[in-house]
Amino acid sequence: MASLDDPGEVREGFLCPLCLKDLQSFYQLQTHYEEEHSGEDHDVKGQIKSLVQKAKKAKNRLLKREGDDRAESGAQGYESFSYGGVDPYMWEPQELGAVRSHLSDFKKHRAARIDHYVVEVNKLIIRLEKLTAFDRTNAESAKIRAIEKSVVPWVNDQDVPFCPDCGNKFSIRNRRHHCRLCGSIMCKKCMELISLPLANKLTSASKDSLSSHTSPSQSPNSVHGSRRGSISSVSSVSSVLDEKDDDRIRCCTHCKGTLLKREQQIDEKEHIPDIVKLYEKLQLCMEKVDQKAPEYIRMAASLNAGETTYRLEHANDLRVEVQKVYELIDALSKKILTLGLNQDPPPHPNTLRLQRMIRYSATLFVQEKLLGLMSLPTQEQFEELKKRKEEMERKKMLEKQASLESQRRLEERRSDLPSRANGEVVYLRRGSAPLRKAEGWLPLSGGQGQSEDLDPLLQQIHNITSFIKQAKAAGRTDEVRTLQENLRQLQDEYDQQQTEKAIELSRKQAEEEDLQREQLQMLCEREWEREREQFQAASLHTRTRSLDFREIRPFQLEPSTEPCTHLAHALDLGSSPVQSSATPKTPSPSSALEPVRVWSGPPALGQEFLPPSTMSQQREVPSLNPFEEEDSASPTAEGSTSPRAAEPSCGPPSRILKEYNPFEEEEEEVAVAGNPFTNSNSPAPNPFSEEDERPVPGNPFEEATCTNPFEVDSDSGPEGEEPIEEELLLQQIDNIKAYIFDAKQCGRLDEVEVLTENLRELKRTLAKQKGGSDWPLGRELTSQDKWPPQNLERDDYIENETFQEEGALKRIGTCSHPQPRLKAPTAQDYKFQATLRHPRWLPGGISCESAREVETARRSCGGRSAGGGVCCSGHSSPLASRLDQRSHAHERPLPDSPHPAVPGPGGRGVQGHGEGHDGELQHAREAGRRRQEICVFQHTSNPIQKPLGADHDV
Amino acid sequence: MNVVLAVKQYISKMIEDSGPGMKVLLMDKETTGIVSMVYTQSEILQKEVYLFERIDSANREVMKHLKAICFLRPTKENVDYLIQELRRPKYSIYFIYFSNVISKSDVKSLAEADEQEVVAEVQEFYGDYIAVNPHLFSLNILGCCQGRNWDPAQLSRTTQGLTALLLSLKKCPMIRYQLSSEAAKRLAECVKQVITKEYELFEFRRTEVPPLLLILDRCDDAITPLLNQWTYQAMVHELLGINNNRIDLSRVPGISKDLREVVLSAENDEFYANNMYLNFAEIGSNIKNLMEDFQKKKPKEQQKLESIADMKAFVENYPQFKKMSGTVSKHVTVVGELSRLVGERNLLEVSEVEQELACQNDHSSALQNVKRLLQNPKVTECDAARLVMLYALHYERHSSNSLPGLMMDLRNKGVSEKYRKLVSAVVEYGGKRVRGSDLFSPKDAVAITKQFLKGLKGIENVYTQHQPFLHETLDHLIKGKLKENLYPYLGPSTLRDRPQDIIVFVIGGATYEEALTVYNLNRTTPGVRIVLGGTTVHNTKR
């Protein structure tokens, strides 16, 4: 330890820390210390001693406590062993049987042995370091020899007449050689050489290991410390080595053997086989499952009981998350299974056995835990459950309010006589619509349930609506009427409130979004919430109108503001393309076109094409859609126009919507059979299609999102259900696969057959589901712009949105070759959307993807609230189906499936890169076209609901 | 006093102590059996033990990423193997557990071999016996004696097993042994010696009533192993043979491949656990219930899964279904085979006569029945010889003993020499001369009245009349009435109270019938816990 003071000098041996005297062994050092230094330096000694004692005490305490803990926990842990059905007949819990440890004995013996061994090794390494520390090339041989001799005293030549190893007599021909490490003599034949790299490796490794290796000695005595300490001080002198062929150090076989052993140890320490890395990952995943699964089960149990403590979406998210981990476990264990199978010398059978076992246990784990995951109720089921539960509460409330109502009824009957007549007529005319509406809106009540707390007004409305329903069911028309009246009043009030609120919220939100894209998820949640409210407001509003025509005045006013907020909201909710679609019609289209231009790959071409096409399209659009015309021409004029005037244009295409939107129902007769947009969309000469390589700045899915909130909402019911079903299917397919694997392993062929049959069945169903979703796309082109975006705030929104879009584009732009990323993620995104609907599944933040991610996440969020699946709307059917097929072709629909990983090289031309890229190419083309449509038409088709919604009757 | 749990806890502790990471379990031949009795593969897999190796297998690969848990008997060979192993370690770190006391010199030589400091633990975990049932253990030693005396190697093994059992249950018992058996006395002395030598190991918390170790010799009751059994476990063992919970079904005609060898373990087979002590008729009805249950749960394979709900249900029920189907097919096969054998070998009739021979004293009808059965071609050699053996044992000194005549019948029947020799061997082994107590004739007035009453009531089940002699012994022991002149204490001190924890060890092997007896005694007498052990678990063939 003397070297601490003087790093320049390196000394080996058992040095006294005080006088630096070299004592030959630990024991001698100890006695020396006690004899020589017992009197002096009480301070130092005392310090050291107390330190040592403290350490010992602490250690003892620790050890003891550990031991006790272990004993305790052990005793508890073992009690829980199951008796496996054997009657444990009154036998008390049993503690662990007697044990006896020989460890300390063992260590004592070993330490004696190891001490010797380690001292040997360390001595050699220190000497080696000294020998390599100086510049060998430049030094004279005599000098080198002198140094070498100083390191270790050489044995006298005369003392050794024969080679100790081979026994040959030394002579002039058979010369003596000295081992530079221990000084002994051998003949040339028995001499070994240590190359400098090896020496370097050995010395530097011991340096490293010492810095990290904290007291490798299990034995408590301080020998190890001092011993190793001296090495570390030695190694602190960094050796600069000159590699030269003749620079090798002579040594005897014994020393070489010791050093080689050491080298092996070092190697083993550093080497981590692949299987370990994979296995560690696997274990991490399993831990995660162990954490998450109970939480999920709690949630699912609560949800299945119809409680609202947890939200279905959260539970779904969690489920998806857990499932993802399972997939990962599966994938990892598979990887482990196949590790090294293709290597040339095939791995040892035991390695294979190990791999098989790991795989097997992982399969067991997945089977056991995954099947413990109870399924969630579908959205509808959940509502049912919830309704059933709420029914009771409602009934109570109803009774409570019954007396109150009857009073009010008396009063209001007088004042409302005229209105009643009117309302009744409407009601009658509506026929069964409300009923259907109720069905269609079922999921909404879930959202309402949550937002109830937010607004007492809303709550009241909600209550009254349910009363109406009940009253209707009971056939009490008079009560219904009064209730409706009440409702109307409430709604009016609420509408106003909401409008204000919505405006404020959306503005705030627009700001936020720019700032907090990274906090996407949270934001999405909120948006979703807001969307719900908005929608509710709107729906209530429409109902109000349908119930009472006298109110045409306020109503006319309101649609003009409300719908706009909705639209704005829809825009906010992840439909940034909407704004881009809207922009061409705004007085300042340039801002919207900006990004497009930025991205049009070969600007010369793209720009030339772009403006004219936009123009032409623009011209076309107004002619087709009077509404848009109004929009761009005279925003104010719209205020006076009845919203109904706009409806003819949107009514017909939105046949699905009619149930949900009372507006359209009225106008249904007026419906124009064909949808001009549909026609104009697809055949439109598309300059953009030539620019396939252009990275569609926005997610192609974006295009689809310019949606009417109503439409979206109305679908949220089936939407919410479908993904679950689909997800379930996928999950089941996976499960069955696991079983097949299992069965195969067991060699049960009959079972395999049955399972395979099932699997096929499942796959067919899934394909049907998806297939069914494809074809209706075309005819389902729906109306978007029912709501005249004529609000005053509209421009603000658009600006906000544009800004966002631009931001996104810029972000994309920072990546030099964004294209390659584009295709894969889209397929992936699609998959996410279609099957999983979970933002957290998005591929990790790659810069060029971030914008996409943002969009997708938003969409998935919006999708959840607003009917989901938005993403796929951008695709026309062929692409969607292709995607479907592809995703089915994958064994695992996971993001880590090979496809998304395909890294398309930068310049992706029109010609595809082989088969796998075809879909992507198509996609890109599609996307390009879409994009254009959006810029030009405001209304792209919105087949979103289709892929998912179409099959809910399966 | 649950031996299965005791061993299981040891194993769990080993695995736990080695921490997380991939592990390999390094065992020898015997410990492999010990571990396999208490842990199933999937169970141990979940604890990250992925490989199972024999220390003596030469073909092991270097896998430095594995931790090795060595569970070995402290034999000389094992220590040598281990020394070699440590010199060139194949795994990263070693946790060494010996199943019994290891000598200091062995520890030292191991320590000196461990130059690379790969050993992290050296302990003795006394799981040195095969835990068959919670109250039944075995040492799997066949032929422990040569004539009347111990084979020295087997004596030491038995001593080790027995002391290990005591240590694992943390009992330091008083010892009683069967006076008539020299072997019992030797064993008792050996155990005592170990306890004295390793006194610090046996320092457990004193209970009010010290536990009792009773050492018996099979020759005192040679009848029990000769009878056909009708409880499930015993029957399976008798007719098919259970070896470390494994049953070899390969001789069953038309057996499917994966049922060649099945495992019957009460630890993870609920049906078996619930039925192992029930008699054959009850098993029949239970298995029928099981089948019906299974049929209900069985998804209709022909029925198409039409809706998603169907599929969901199918998928969710599949594992249970699969597990159940495994259980069902296993038990159906086993029971089917049993009933086939019963029919084929005319066992019901044979058993009736056996029981008559064992329990009644009507010589002429017994002789008549035996003779009749010997004529029956369906009765196998083995069963025929068994009947004659029973007859010989019971009516050894009967005035009109017609054993020679029966032996002639056996020869006429074509029973091989081997079996015929067995008859005289059995008589020599368990004949009256050797027996310390009278097996067949009731000894005191109480017993006579009991038997008389029993005779009046009629026998409930002709096939299960016989109560093993052990029952009586234990009954007396529990009541504190076991005679000290027949079963003396080793050492000066005697037990004054009634014993609570009793460990019975039968030199020459226990039977499942006795296990059943112990099981019933455990259930019916609160406060008394009995563990039965034997050098092996018998069936007639052994």
XYZ file of C-alpha atoms in Angstrom, chain B residues 23-507:
485
model
C -29.961 -23.288 -13.582
C -28.973 -26.856 -14.005
C -29.677 -29.477 -11.402
C -26.818 -31.881 -10.989
C -27.821 -35.120 -9.312
C -26.817 -38.685 -8.890
C -28.937 -41.704 -9.544
C -30.606 -41.794 -6.193
C -31.216 -38.106 -5.729
C -32.789 -38.018 -9.166
C -35.406 -40.356 -7.827
C -35.782 -38.347 -4.657
C -36.336 -35.112 -6.535
C -38.631 -36.621 -9.105
C -40.963 -37.839 -6.412
C -41.700 -34.390 -5.105
C -41.358 -32.129 -8.098
C -42.784 -32.405 -11.542
C -40.809 -31.197 -14.420
C -43.050 -28.307 -15.274
C -43.097 -27.246 -11.681
C -39.360 -27.140 -11.449
C -39.090 -25.493 -14.842
C -40.969 -22.555 -13.490
C -38.186 -22.074 -11.048
C -35.772 -21.601 -13.874
C -34.217 -25.012 -13.579
C -33.967 -26.033 -17.181
C -31.524 -28.874 -17.229
C -31.183 -32.012 -15.211
C -27.865 -33.731 -15.337
C -26.297 -36.683 -13.731
C -22.982 -35.946 -12.116
C -21.602 -39.140 -13.570
C -22.585 -38.440 -17.136
C -19.481 -37.748 -19.124
C -21.180 -35.960 -21.939
C -21.823 -32.682 -20.271
C -21.060 -29.486 -22.045
C -19.422 -26.393 -20.674
C -22.164 -23.865 -20.087
C -20.773 -21.005 -18.182
C -24.050 -19.152 -18.255
C -25.722 -21.688 -16.046
C -25.718 -22.004 -12.323
C -25.341 -25.486 -11.016
C -27.254 -26.852 -8.086
C -25.688 -30.104 -7.016
C -27.839 -32.391 -4.961
C -25.834 -35.490 -4.229
C -25.545 -38.288 -1.805
C -22.254 -37.977 0.027
C -20.758 -41.110 -1.404
C -17.140 -41.511 -2.285
C -17.845 -41.660 -6.003
C -19.921 -38.539 -5.923
C -17.244 -36.629 -4.097
C -14.716 -37.761 -6.650
C -16.939 -36.712 -9.494
C -17.457 -33.401 -7.838
C -13.749 -32.841 -7.370
C -13.215 -33.438 -11.037
C -16.060 -31.151 -11.815
C -14.636 -28.341 -9.714
C -11.200 -28.644 -11.201
C -12.696 -27.926 -14.572
C -15.898 -26.164 -13.819
C -18.521 -26.428 -16.495
C -20.896 -23.970 -14.955
C -20.444 -20.519 -13.586
C -21.211 -21.156 -9.978
C -21.914 -24.182 -7.853
C -24.328 -24.654 -5.023
C -23.531 -27.967 -3.443
C -25.979 -29.825 -1.261
C -25.366 -33.226 0.192
C -28.283 -35.347 1.131
C -26.584 -36.564 4.249
C -23.726 -36.028 6.595
C -20.481 -35.544 4.778
C -17.115 -36.013 6.358
C -14.824 -33.083 7.036
C -12.065 -34.612 4.970
C -14.359 -34.723 1.954
C -15.180 -31.079 2.426
C -11.510 -30.307 2.577
C -10.662 -32.156 -0.578
C -13.514 -30.438 -2.331
C -12.334 -27.068 -1.118
C -8.886 -27.727 -2.398
C -10.241 -28.644 -5.772
C -12.116 -25.394 -6.044
C -9.284 -23.255 -7.334
C -11.510 -21.058 -9.397
C -13.761 -20.147 -6.530
C -16.884 -21.376 -8.208
C -18.498 -22.884 -5.143
C -20.918 -20.602 -3.410
C -22.558 -22.993 -1.018
C -21.855 -26.292 0.667
C -24.634 -27.647 2.785
C -26.258 -30.763 4.039
C -29.933 -31.043 3.231
C -31.251 -34.248 4.593
C -33.518 -35.397 1.856
C -32.118 -38.858 1.643
C -35.184 -40.980 1.173
C -37.950 -41.444 -1.319
C -41.078 -39.702 -0.173
C -43.922 -41.739 -1.574
C -46.910 -40.322 0.238
C -46.993 -37.650 2.906
C -46.834 -40.376 5.505
C -44.995 -43.049 3.598
C -41.379 -43.168 2.637
C -39.168 -45.761 1.159
C -35.492 -46.282 0.582
C -35.903 -48.384 -2.512
C -33.591 -51.063 -1.241
C -34.418 -54.520 -2.417
C -33.034 -57.474 -0.581
C -31.708 -55.592 2.365
C -30.875 -58.696 4.309
C -28.927 -61.789 3.689
C -30.739 -64.430 5.550
C -31.475 -62.981 8.928
C -28.695 -60.452 8.945
C -28.017 -57.164 7.367
C -26.040 -56.666 4.286
C -23.539 -54.181 5.744
C -23.784 -51.742 2.853
C -27.531 -51.764 3.060
C -27.438 -51.339 6.781
C -25.466 -48.168 6.487
C -27.693 -46.923 3.710
C -30.759 -47.663 5.784
C -29.239 -45.930 8.769
C -28.481 -42.910 6.662
C -31.945 -42.841 5.231
C -33.543 -43.131 8.595
C -31.396 -40.483 10.222
C -31.965 -38.194 7.284
C -35.668 -38.659 7.760
C -35.393 -37.795 11.410
C -33.369 -34.714 10.610
C -35.659 -33.540 7.877
C -38.609 -33.858 10.221
C -36.570 -32.410 13.044
C -37.221 -35.289 15.360
C -34.884 -36.736 17.885
C -36.780 -39.845 18.868
C -36.751 -42.583 21.407
C -36.254 -45.893 19.709
C -38.153 -49.128 20.127
C -37.513 -52.223 18.137
C -38.870 -55.664 17.591
C -37.112 -57.985 19.918
C -37.555 -61.057 17.770
C -35.601 -59.519 14.939
C -31.872 -59.219 15.112
C -31.905 -56.878 12.151
C -34.242 -54.486 13.894
C -31.953 -54.342 16.845
C -28.913 -53.705 14.718
C -30.610 -50.914 12.893
C -31.845 -49.369 16.096
C -28.354 -49.367 17.465
C -26.920 -47.840 14.353
C -29.447 -45.040 14.353
C -28.776 -44.384 17.986
C -25.102 -44.249 17.284
C -25.535 -41.639 14.600
C -27.736 -39.577 16.850
C -25.119 -39.641 19.538
C -22.351 -38.813 17.151
C -24.106 -35.936 15.489
C -25.683 -34.714 18.666
C -25.497 -31.092 17.670
C -27.553 -31.819 14.589
C -30.218 -33.498 16.624
C -30.684 -30.642 19.004
C -34.211 -29.667 18.245
C -36.733 -27.929 20.313
C -37.935 -30.496 22.800
C -41.528 -31.466 22.574
C -43.420 -32.555 25.643
C -43.702 -36.057 24.421
C -40.631 -37.160 22.556
C -41.247 -38.720 19.176
C -40.926 -42.437 18.832
C -39.167 -44.522 16.268
C -40.435 -48.056 16.038
C -38.374 -50.476 14.037
C -40.113 -53.616 12.859
C -39.127 -56.509 10.730
C -41.146 -57.778 7.837
C -40.771 -61.352 8.939
C -43.182 -60.660 11.717
C -45.977 -60.250 9.243
C -45.209 -62.037 6.030
C -48.877 -62.327 5.204
C -49.732 -58.778 4.277
C -47.540 -58.530 1.206
C -48.954 -61.787 -0.080
C -52.522 -60.651 -0.271
C -54.195 -59.157 -3.231
C -55.120 -55.568 -2.624
C -58.229 -53.739 -3.597
C -57.469 -50.118 -2.951
C -56.412 -48.127 -5.924
C -52.849 -47.358 -5.058
C -52.187 -50.767 -3.618
C -53.830 -52.477 -6.546
C -51.881 -50.538 -9.063
C -48.730 -51.431 -7.246
C -49.700 -55.044 -6.876
C -50.784 -55.598 -10.431
C -48.775 -53.109 -12.386
C -46.045 -51.960 -10.077
C -45.329 -48.412 -8.994
C -41.742 -47.322 -9.088
C -41.084 -43.779 -7.961
C -44.653 -42.893 -8.847
C -44.183 -44.260 -12.310
C -46.261 -47.028 -13.688
C -45.114 -49.084 -16.544
C -48.062 -49.820 -18.772
C -46.095 -51.089 -21.716
C -47.347 -54.599 -21.214
C -50.933 -53.507 -21.502
C -52.300 -54.759 -24.780
C -53.031 -52.055 -27.298
C -51.643 -49.247 -25.245
C -51.050 -45.957 -27.010
C -47.591 -44.603 -27.180
C -47.865 -41.770 -24.739
C -49.410 -43.957 -22.102
C -46.596 -46.468 -22.023
C -45.456 -45.032 -18.793
C -47.657 -42.852 -16.685
C -47.005 -40.967 -13.515
C -49.369 -41.296 -10.630
C -48.604 -38.624 -8.134
C -50.986 -37.424 -5.507
C -49.175 -34.104 -5.554
C -50.590 -33.009 -8.843
C -53.259 -35.464 -9.768
C -56.375 -34.640 -7.900
C -58.276 -37.667 -8.963
C -55.521 -39.922 -7.797
C -55.127 -38.039 -4.562
C -58.790 -38.422 -3.821
C -59.060 -42.013 -4.818
C -55.808 -43.673 -3.964
C -57.224 -45.159 -0.780
C -60.613 -46.096 -2.108
C -61.405 -49.611 -3.101
C -61.827 -50.880 -6.566
C -65.592 -50.689 -6.725
C -65.574 -47.079 -5.644
C -62.880 -46.301 -8.135
C -65.110 -47.738 -10.803
C -67.944 -45.392 -10.016
C -65.624 -42.452 -9.535
C -64.017 -42.986 -12.843
C -67.431 -43.135 -14.381
C -68.210 -39.773 -12.851
C -64.951 -38.466 -14.091
C -65.773 -39.632 -17.555
C -69.174 -38.052 -17.477
C -67.735 -34.851 -16.239
C -65.229 -35.004 -18.965
C -67.817 -35.674 -21.607
C -69.656 -32.609 -20.531
C -66.636 -30.457 -20.745
C -65.340 -32.023 -23.848
C -65.939 -29.728 -26.740
C -67.869 -31.368 -29.472
C -65.240 -31.863 -31.998
C -67.643 -32.407 -34.813
C -69.578 -29.330 -34.018
C -68.307 -26.399 -35.936
C -67.328 -23.450 -33.932
C -69.872 -21.155 -35.321
C -69.671 -18.038 -33.343
C -66.850 -16.163 -31.843
C -68.257 -16.934 -28.467
C -67.931 -20.619 -29.249
C -64.380 -20.222 -30.204
C -63.642 -18.140 -27.224
C -65.130 -20.697 -24.952
C -63.221 -23.395 -26.679
C -59.944 -21.630 -26.401
C -60.452 -20.726 -22.822
C -61.452 -24.175 -21.812
C -58.879 -25.905 -23.833
C -56.087 -26.177 -21.272
C -58.366 -27.458 -18.589
C -59.837 -29.765 -21.096
C -56.468 -30.982 -22.111
C -55.320 -31.494 -18.600
C -58.481 -33.306 -17.841
C -58.251 -35.440 -20.897
C -54.777 -36.425 -19.818
C -56.035 -37.386 -16.402
C -59.024 -39.166 -17.753
C -57.173 -41.177 -20.312
C -54.548 -42.085 -17.775
C -56.926 -43.304 -15.149
C -59.240 -44.958 -17.562
C -56.329 -46.858 -18.975
C -55.035 -47.834 -15.579
C -58.385 -48.871 -14.232
C -59.216 -50.657 -17.427
C -56.027 -52.585 -17.225
C -56.672 -53.397 -13.610
C -60.082 -54.767 -14.302
C -58.751 -56.702 -17.247
C -56.153 -58.298 -15.042
C -58.703 -58.974 -12.360
C -60.881 -60.794 -14.795
C -58.068 -62.581 -16.511
C -56.480 -63.820 -13.378
C -59.699 -64.603 -11.633
C -58.524 -62.365 -8.865
C -61.811 -61.884 -7.118
C -62.038 -65.539 -6.361
C -58.392 -65.818 -5.514
C -58.611 -62.862 -3.218
C -61.584 -64.306 -1.437
C -59.661 -67.442 -0.657
C -56.624 -65.436 0.296
C -58.640 -63.460 2.765
C -60.124 -66.639 4.119
C -56.681 -68.070 4.555
C -55.480 -64.966 6.252
C -58.380 -64.319 8.541
C -60.220 -67.506 9.296
C -59.290 -70.657 10.932
C -61.328 -73.164 9.036
C -58.684 -75.508 7.744
C -60.748 -77.912 5.734
C -62.667 -75.332 3.731
C -59.498 -73.338 3.158
C -57.720 -76.397 1.881
C -60.632 -77.243 -0.316
C -60.750 -73.766 -1.787
C -57.045 -73.664 -2.408
C -57.191 -77.007 -4.134
C -60.111 -75.903 -6.227
C -58.342 -72.782 -7.353
C -55.205 -74.640 -8.154
C -57.203 -76.585 -10.688
C -58.485 -73.423 -12.265
C -56.421 -72.722 -15.371
C -57.091 -69.015 -15.124
C -55.171 -68.681 -11.904
C -51.634 -67.705 -12.666
C -48.514 -69.363 -11.364
C -47.820 -66.496 -9.122
C -51.261 -66.445 -7.585
C -51.246 -70.168 -7.115
C -47.916 -70.073 -5.387
C -49.182 -67.251 -3.255
C -52.151 -69.238 -2.125
C -49.949 -72.104 -1.165
C -47.624 -69.766 0.654
C -50.471 -68.331 2.635
C -51.666 -71.775 3.413
C -48.229 -72.823 4.443
C -47.816 -69.838 6.695
C -51.152 -70.196 8.331
C -51.432 -73.933 8.766
C -47.743 -74.559 9.171
C -48.242 -76.615 12.241
C -51.767 -77.714 11.665
C -52.318 -81.335 12.505
C -53.615 -82.285 9.123
C -51.256 -80.088 7.155
C -51.355 -81.101 3.561
C -48.698 -78.796 2.226
C -46.901 -81.594 0.373
C -50.110 -82.347 -1.441
C -50.496 -78.738 -2.457
C -46.930 -78.617 -3.607
C -47.684 -81.580 -5.792
C -50.655 -79.742 -7.184
C -48.435 -76.792 -7.937
C -46.033 -78.971 -9.810
C -48.851 -80.555 -11.713
C -50.123 -77.150 -12.627
C -46.750 -76.473 -14.132
C -45.712 -73.780 -11.731
C -42.050 -73.164 -12.162
C -39.395 -74.193 -9.744
C -38.732 -70.628 -8.788
C -42.162 -70.110 -7.343
C -42.234 -73.462 -5.649
C -39.028 -72.694 -3.872
C -40.502 -69.461 -2.709
C -43.041 -71.312 -0.631
C -40.472 -72.875 1.577
C -38.474 -69.666 1.600
C -41.468 -67.728 2.850
C -42.138 -70.253 5.527
C -38.575 -70.009 6.598
C -38.681 -66.234 6.491
C -41.965 -65.635 8.180
C -42.822 -68.914 9.762
C -43.968 -69.355 13.291
C -40.498 -70.050 14.513
C -39.427 -66.580 13.553
C -42.496 -64.669 14.420
C -42.440 -62.941 17.706
C -46.171 -62.777 17.929
C -48.989 -64.865 16.694
C -50.404 -63.586 13.475
C -53.393 -65.779 13.094
C -54.859 -66.712 16.376
C -56.228 -64.020 18.583
C -54.262 -63.677 21.733
C -56.494 -62.319 24.402
C -60.070 -62.436 25.414
C -60.849 -59.007 24.036
C -59.653 -59.960 20.633
C -61.582 -63.189 20.730
C -64.790 -61.414 21.541
C -64.090 -58.920 18.835
C -63.647 -61.573 16.274
C -66.726 -63.320 17.471
C -68.762 -60.180 17.146
C -67.343 -59.601 13.750
C -68.361 -63.056 12.757
C -71.882 -62.354 13.896
C -72.171 -59.113 12.050
C -71.037 -60.705 8.920
C -68.155 -59.456 6.948
C -68.831 -56.291 5.024
C -66.393 -56.974 2.310
C -64.920 -60.379 1.805
C -61.991 -58.935 -0.047
C -60.857 -56.577 2.656
C -61.254 -58.593 5.812
C -57.615 -58.672 6.490
C -56.164 -56.029 8.713
C -52.420 -55.875 8.603
C -50.710 -56.840 11.761
C -49.238 -53.366 11.854
C -52.639 -52.015 12.700
C -52.761 -53.930 15.893
C -49.217 -53.005 16.778
C -49.822 -49.341 16.211
C -53.109 -49.449 17.972
C -51.433 -50.831 21.017
C -48.634 -48.367 20.707
C -50.974 -45.418 20.577
C -52.833 -46.667 23.585
C -49.560 -47.221 25.373
C -50.211 -50.915 25.637
C -47.476 -52.228 23.419
C -45.602 -54.776 25.425
C -42.107 -53.811 26.337
C -40.914 -57.378 26.393
C -41.717 -57.694 22.719
C -40.750 -54.201 21.651
C -38.105 -52.962 24.035
C -36.736 -49.460 24.178
C -33.209 -48.850 23.183
C -31.507 -47.203 26.091
C -32.651 -46.799 29.614
C -35.365 -44.203 29.283
C -38.903 -45.172 28.487
C -41.869 -43.227 27.313
C -44.477 -42.661 29.937
C -47.132 -40.813 27.993
C -48.840 -41.984 24.922
C -46.763 -41.221 21.904
C -47.739 -38.456 19.516
C -45.256 -38.527 16.720
C -44.539 -42.040 15.603
C -42.172 -43.130 12.905
C -42.515 -46.762 11.987
C -39.865 -48.380 9.925
C -40.291 -51.830 8.505
C -37.115 -53.628 7.596
